[in-house]
Amino acid sequence: MEESIGVYKPTGVLFDTPEYNTALKTCWHPQSYKTQIAVMMAFLGLQQENQIPPHITAEDMINLLMEENKKTLRERLWEFDIEKLEENETKGLLKLVWAVNIINKMKDIELQARLLLKYPEAIPPKFQTPKLLSMFNKYLEILKEKLQETQTSRLLSPQEVGIEVVPRVLQGFWEHPPYPLLNLASQSLSELSTCVTKATLDQLSNTPRAKESKAIFSRSMRDDMVQTILAEIREKHPDDTVLSNTANHTTLLTTIAGVATNHICKILQPQIPNEPVHHTQAAQCPTRDQYDLNITGTEEESTSPEIIDDMVTPGSLSASAESPFLSEVQASEEHPSETSSMCEPLIPVTNTAESFEDLKTKKKEKGFLQKLFKALCCFCFCVSLPATD
């Protein structure tokens, strides 16, 4: 973070560029913004009257509004322009700008809708037209059908968790307007949210634990993490309670990124491959070198959870000989499994030189016994002949 303006250097080159301004203008389109507030106000009004099913939340409706907005020509053209860009830092930053602004916009829409219900005299006449009411009813029906197949948890990367969490933490320090102004208030958080989120993502990228890990994440986990981070930061910075007054304080912004990184790393889990090597299908038989490395026991042992845990535990490759996984390998080398596999070679792997020597030895022993037998027979025959005069 730069001390003077509180900007993270890797993102500073993007601000005030035409690409950044276009992204901001597209995301915070005034007419779309007001229409979404009107629909959200109708939803919250019915929710207060207990006319909305309890399992449908305000966030469900906001998410649907964001999805429907993607179908507009305005957003589709913006996405088309982004995809034409080369895969570089600028393209990634623009996508990050869009993601954090969508989260800020969602929060702003819900806040403005609640304020309008609190101050009904401020509701614009256009917010209560039959067209908007029809749009709301349509979205509500879509939402009821869609939530029947919605999963409560998702498997996210550390970067995806960071984008979900950090902008919401910053909103906890933001002083929202107490009266419905419908003036895109949270748009002013764009640069700050982008900077701190990018700083957090960079810290996660440099953390070994986060490189090969995923997190099972839900809304409740996200909300709990946001509150935990806010509480920890407020303990460290009790005087910095309003972000609008401390945007230039590098220490606070750096603390937010560091604390968020630590809490995200705590929920990460090592990623287990979907198809382990010893579960390879018959159509994908390993090569000879792979076969020599795939030393397994019986079928029950190869699917044992304990073995899988040992395989994916960090540092298992340098484990001692007392490790359960290494013990399993040694046992399988001494007592090869009798269970056949479709991927096993047709000719068993044996020591050819040793087998040839055994055959030669057995052949010599057989020849010696045959000669000895003939000699004994001749001797017995001679002894049994009668004596002649």
XYZ file of C-alpha atoms in Angstrom:
389
model
C 0.000 0.000 0.000
C 1.266 3.466 -0.828
C 1.316 5.631 2.273
C -0.113 8.745 0.634
C -3.222 7.422 -1.088
C -3.684 3.909 0.298
C -3.377 2.260 -3.127
C -1.843 -1.170 -3.683
C 0.842 -0.673 -6.348
C -0.057 -3.658 -8.606
C -3.553 -2.206 -9.034
C -2.620 1.467 -9.248
C -1.766 1.227 -12.954
C -5.365 0.270 -13.752
C -7.263 3.146 -12.174
C -8.238 6.109 -14.349
C -7.799 4.040 -17.509
C -10.601 3.771 -20.108
C -10.951 0.045 -19.401
C -11.461 0.622 -15.683
C -13.951 3.438 -16.222
C -15.926 1.307 -18.676
C -16.118 -1.557 -16.177
C -17.318 0.803 -13.453
C -19.860 2.477 -15.710
C -21.242 -0.853 -16.916
C -21.542 -2.351 -13.442
C -23.145 0.729 -11.889
C -25.531 1.568 -14.719
C -27.982 4.043 -13.063
C -31.196 2.788 -14.661
C -30.391 -0.862 -13.949
C -29.359 0.078 -10.407
C -32.702 1.761 -9.670
C -34.744 -1.039 -11.248
C -33.005 -3.605 -9.059
C -33.673 -1.497 -5.959
C -37.376 -1.334 -6.880
C -37.610 -5.127 -7.276
C -35.693 -5.642 -4.044
C -37.984 -3.222 -2.198
C -41.043 -5.216 -3.325
C -39.402 -8.435 -2.155
C -38.492 -7.075 1.280
C -41.985 -5.614 1.687
C -43.613 -9.008 1.126
C -40.997 -10.651 3.317
C -41.925 -8.357 6.207
C -45.549 -9.439 5.728
C -44.494 -13.127 5.816
C -45.633 -13.664 2.232
C -42.254 -14.994 1.066
C -41.268 -18.628 1.805
C -38.809 -18.591 4.716
C -36.127 -20.501 2.806
C -35.896 -17.706 0.190
C -33.604 -14.938 1.415
C -32.856 -11.411 0.278
C -29.471 -12.575 -0.992
C -31.197 -15.174 -3.166
C -33.174 -12.439 -4.881
C -30.127 -10.198 -5.301
C -28.128 -13.047 -6.831
C -30.952 -13.658 -9.287
C -31.015 -9.970 -10.207
C -27.283 -10.086 -10.941
C -27.698 -13.202 -13.084
C -30.547 -11.690 -15.068
C -28.513 -8.554 -15.615
C -25.831 -10.626 -17.361
C -28.324 -11.189 -20.183
C -28.479 -7.502 -21.041
C -26.710 -6.313 -24.170
C -24.691 -3.869 -22.091
C -23.012 -6.523 -19.948
C -22.652 -9.007 -22.788
C -20.721 -6.437 -24.831
C -18.465 -5.705 -21.872
C -17.710 -9.404 -21.372
C -17.009 -9.738 -25.094
C -14.487 -6.890 -24.935
C -12.804 -8.456 -21.905
C -12.459 -11.860 -23.553
C -10.751 -10.248 -26.533
C -7.928 -9.061 -24.288
C -4.775 -11.124 -23.960
C -4.282 -13.215 -20.834
C -2.262 -10.760 -18.783
C -2.348 -8.834 -15.533
C -4.730 -6.194 -16.885
C -7.381 -8.732 -17.848
C -7.208 -10.372 -14.420
C -7.449 -7.017 -12.664
C -10.495 -6.001 -14.699
C -12.251 -9.224 -13.725
C -11.356 -8.545 -10.092
C -12.714 -4.993 -10.373
C -15.973 -6.386 -11.702
C -16.263 -9.033 -8.972
C -15.718 -6.671 -6.029
C -18.030 -4.026 -7.500
C -20.802 -6.583 -7.966
C -20.523 -7.472 -4.263
C -20.560 -3.798 -3.281
C -23.532 -3.187 -5.566
C -25.470 -6.091 -4.026
C -24.951 -4.643 -0.557
C -25.917 -1.165 -1.731
C -29.127 -2.372 -3.409
C -30.327 -4.170 -0.290
C -29.478 -1.204 1.938
C -31.282 1.315 -0.285
C -34.349 -0.949 -0.538
C -34.566 -1.255 3.251
C -34.183 2.503 3.662
C -37.026 3.106 1.193
C -39.291 0.845 3.244
C -38.252 2.789 6.333
C -38.911 6.139 4.610
C -41.826 5.454 2.208
C -42.137 9.145 1.399
C -38.832 8.854 -0.481
C -40.088 6.105 -2.831
C -40.042 7.379 -6.448
C -43.377 6.980 -8.313
C -41.691 4.891 -11.014
C -40.863 2.221 -8.408
C -44.519 1.139 -8.170
C -45.512 0.683 -11.816
C -47.333 -2.479 -13.051
C -44.319 -3.296 -15.228
C -41.992 -3.500 -12.229
C -44.573 -5.502 -10.277
C -44.828 -7.974 -13.143
C -41.035 -8.239 -13.284
C -40.899 -8.939 -9.561
C -43.523 -11.704 -9.788
C -41.603 -13.292 -12.652
C -38.328 -13.268 -10.700
C -40.018 -14.665 -7.609
C -41.382 -17.638 -9.555
C -37.967 -18.268 -11.099
C -36.423 -18.164 -7.650
C -38.888 -20.660 -6.185
C -38.119 -23.183 -8.920
C -34.382 -22.591 -8.906
C -33.854 -23.021 -5.174
C -35.123 -26.590 -5.309
C -31.759 -27.652 -6.770
C -29.489 -25.154 -5.040
C -26.594 -26.515 -2.968
C -25.869 -24.896 0.370
C -22.085 -25.279 0.096
C -19.564 -24.875 -2.698
C -15.977 -25.980 -3.224
C -13.980 -22.788 -3.757
C -10.352 -21.925 -4.328
C -8.574 -19.668 -1.794
C -8.794 -16.779 -4.268
C -12.550 -17.250 -4.674
C -12.978 -17.250 -0.903
C -10.940 -14.049 -0.699
C -13.189 -12.303 -3.217
C -16.247 -13.410 -1.232
C -14.877 -12.210 2.104
C -12.635 -9.144 1.763
C -15.110 -6.694 0.131
C -17.669 -7.542 2.811
C -15.091 -6.904 5.540
C -14.413 -3.457 4.085
C -18.152 -2.750 4.055
C -18.127 -3.344 7.803
C -15.961 -0.221 8.182
C -17.972 1.806 5.673
C -20.327 4.520 6.896
C -23.474 4.022 4.835
C -25.847 6.948 4.246
C -28.714 7.014 6.770
C -31.260 8.098 4.178
C -32.185 6.607 0.765
C -30.293 8.706 -1.753
C -30.164 6.280 -4.704
C -26.810 7.804 -5.623
C -24.582 4.721 -6.125
C -22.996 5.352 -2.725
C -20.903 2.161 -2.532
C -19.345 2.859 -5.928
C -16.800 5.007 -4.111
C -15.471 1.821 -2.472
C -14.323 0.431 -5.816
C -10.624 1.353 -5.720
C -10.227 0.525 -2.042
C -11.976 -2.845 -2.385
C -9.905 -3.735 -5.427
C -6.625 -2.824 -3.709
C -7.192 -4.695 -0.448
C -8.706 -7.736 -2.173
C -5.781 -7.907 -4.607
C -3.304 -7.631 -1.721
C -5.065 -10.514 0.035
C -5.062 -12.676 -3.104
C -1.341 -12.054 -3.599
C -0.633 -13.133 -0.020
C -2.671 -16.288 -0.564
C -0.767 -17.046 -3.777
C 2.512 -16.903 -1.841
C 1.233 -19.202 0.916
C 2.248 -22.871 0.355
C -0.863 -24.132 2.135
C -3.131 -22.304 -0.318
C -1.518 -23.510 -3.549
C -3.038 -27.006 -3.691
C -6.034 -26.556 -1.405
C -9.758 -25.921 -1.626
C -12.387 -24.834 0.876
C -15.945 -26.029 1.357
C -17.675 -22.686 1.727
C -21.226 -21.612 2.500
C -22.971 -18.315 3.165
C -23.099 -18.941 6.890
C -19.363 -19.702 6.948
C -18.701 -16.544 4.956
C -20.784 -14.353 7.265
C -19.160 -15.859 10.373
C -15.689 -15.305 8.925
C -16.478 -11.687 8.059
C -17.676 -10.983 11.605
C -14.649 -12.743 13.114
C -12.237 -10.729 10.969
C -14.027 -7.480 11.801
C -13.855 -8.219 15.533
C -10.135 -9.038 15.387
C -9.275 -5.935 13.376
C -11.287 -3.662 15.674
C -9.345 -5.017 18.634
C -6.085 -4.087 16.919
C -7.380 -0.727 15.634
C -10.047 0.465 18.093
C -9.892 4.050 16.824
C -10.322 3.214 13.123
C -14.000 2.359 13.083
C -15.059 4.260 9.963
C -13.274 3.395 6.739
C -14.139 6.663 5.005
C -12.023 8.490 7.590
C -9.088 6.070 7.482
C -8.770 5.202 3.794
C -5.276 6.698 3.744
C -4.052 4.649 6.712
C -1.823 1.955 5.265
C -1.540 0.091 8.566
C -5.259 -0.628 8.799
C -5.545 -1.778 5.186
C -2.481 -4.008 5.526
C -3.925 -5.498 8.701
C -7.197 -6.299 6.943
C -5.344 -8.177 4.194
C -3.168 -10.082 6.667
C -5.981 -11.088 9.027
C -8.188 -12.152 6.115
C -5.379 -14.302 4.701
C -4.865 -16.070 8.032
C -8.552 -16.881 8.474
C -8.921 -18.118 4.905
C -5.937 -20.452 5.300
C -7.506 -21.981 8.420
C -10.428 -23.443 6.467
C -8.409 -24.787 3.530
C -8.193 -28.531 2.983
C -5.723 -30.471 0.813
C -7.296 -31.326 -2.529
C -7.739 -35.105 -2.973
C -7.569 -36.223 -6.629
C -10.902 -37.360 -8.033
C -9.344 -40.498 -9.508
C -6.362 -41.946 -7.596
C -3.636 -43.709 -9.573
C -4.530 -47.154 -8.223
C -8.125 -46.684 -9.389
C -7.125 -46.283 -13.036
C -9.689 -47.687 -15.432
C -8.927 -50.617 -17.733
C -8.985 -48.428 -20.817
C -6.191 -46.345 -19.264
C -3.665 -49.006 -18.325
C -0.422 -47.541 -17.006
C 2.878 -47.987 -18.784
C 5.567 -50.324 -17.542
C 7.248 -47.614 -15.500
C 3.930 -46.570 -13.973
C 3.084 -50.164 -13.184
C 6.323 -50.629 -11.278
C 5.451 -47.563 -9.168
C 1.833 -48.577 -8.477
C 2.566 -50.995 -5.666
C -0.703 -51.859 -3.935
C -2.005 -54.472 -1.571
C -5.378 -56.143 -1.791
C -8.437 -54.335 -3.082
C -9.591 -53.538 0.439
C -6.216 -52.017 1.296
C -6.091 -49.891 -1.854
C -9.390 -48.185 -0.969
C -8.628 -47.724 2.711
C -9.243 -44.138 3.943
C -6.160 -44.327 6.140
C -3.930 -44.926 3.131
C -5.527 -42.065 1.197
C -4.982 -39.721 4.133
C -1.327 -40.679 4.310
C -0.909 -40.140 0.591
C -2.269 -36.589 0.630
C -0.834 -35.419 3.943
C 1.838 -32.744 3.389
C 5.313 -34.119 4.027
C 4.321 -37.737 3.466
C 6.995 -38.164 0.798
C 9.679 -37.613 3.403
C 8.046 -39.753 6.079
C 10.020 -42.364 8.014
C 9.844 -46.116 7.449
C 7.332 -46.325 10.293
C 4.728 -44.471 8.250
C 1.561 -46.574 7.653
C 1.732 -45.897 3.927
C 5.384 -46.965 3.674
C 4.653 -50.060 5.767
C 1.878 -50.928 3.370
C 4.245 -50.652 0.419
C 6.865 -52.867 2.062
C 4.262 -55.490 2.889
C 3.030 -55.551 -0.675
C 6.601 -56.014 -1.942
C 7.210 -59.039 0.310
C 3.795 -60.615 -0.262
C 2.470 -59.688 -3.696
C -1.275 -59.554 -3.995
C -3.009 -62.504 -5.601
C -5.835 -60.259 -6.810
C -5.616 -59.847 -10.572
C -6.380 -56.626 -12.407
C -7.350 -55.898 -15.974
C -4.426 -53.506 -16.147
C -1.840 -56.089 -15.070
C 0.520 -57.386 -17.803
C -0.306 -60.789 -19.277
C 3.212 -62.090 -18.535
C 4.158 -61.846 -14.858
C 7.251 -59.879 -14.034
C 9.851 -62.392 -12.806
C 13.615 -62.724 -12.499
C 14.497 -64.490 -15.778
C 18.147 -65.180 -14.957
C 17.329 -66.834 -11.652
C 14.663 -69.095 -13.217
C 17.102 -70.328 -15.919
C 19.748 -71.298 -13.346
C 17.133 -73.220 -11.360
C 16.181 -75.219 -14.456
C 19.815 -76.115 -15.221
C 20.380 -77.298 -11.649
C 17.243 -79.408 -11.653
C 18.254 -80.953 -15.008
C 21.705 -81.898 -13.689
C 20.198 -83.444 -10.563
C 17.757 -85.449 -12.663
C 20.575 -86.792 -14.904
C 22.693 -87.783 -11.922
C 19.821 -89.697 -10.318
C 19.127 -91.536 -13.568
C 22.799 -92.651 -13.871
C 22.864 -93.736 -10.225
C 19.690 -95.750 -10.693
C 21.146 -97.565 -13.738
C 24.382 -98.360 -11.879
C 22.511 -99.849 -8.932
C 20.375 -101.940 -11.252
C 23.477 -103.387 -12.988
C 25.152 -104.150 -9.680
C 22.104 -105.936 -8.324
C 21.793 -107.917 -11.551
C 25.411 -109.066 -11.391
C 25.112 -110.156 -7.768
C 22.014 -112.172 -8.490
C 23.700 -114.298 -11.282
C 24.595 -117.918 -10.235
C 28.270 -118.876 -9.929
C 29.706 -121.045 -12.742
C 32.300 -123.757 -12.526
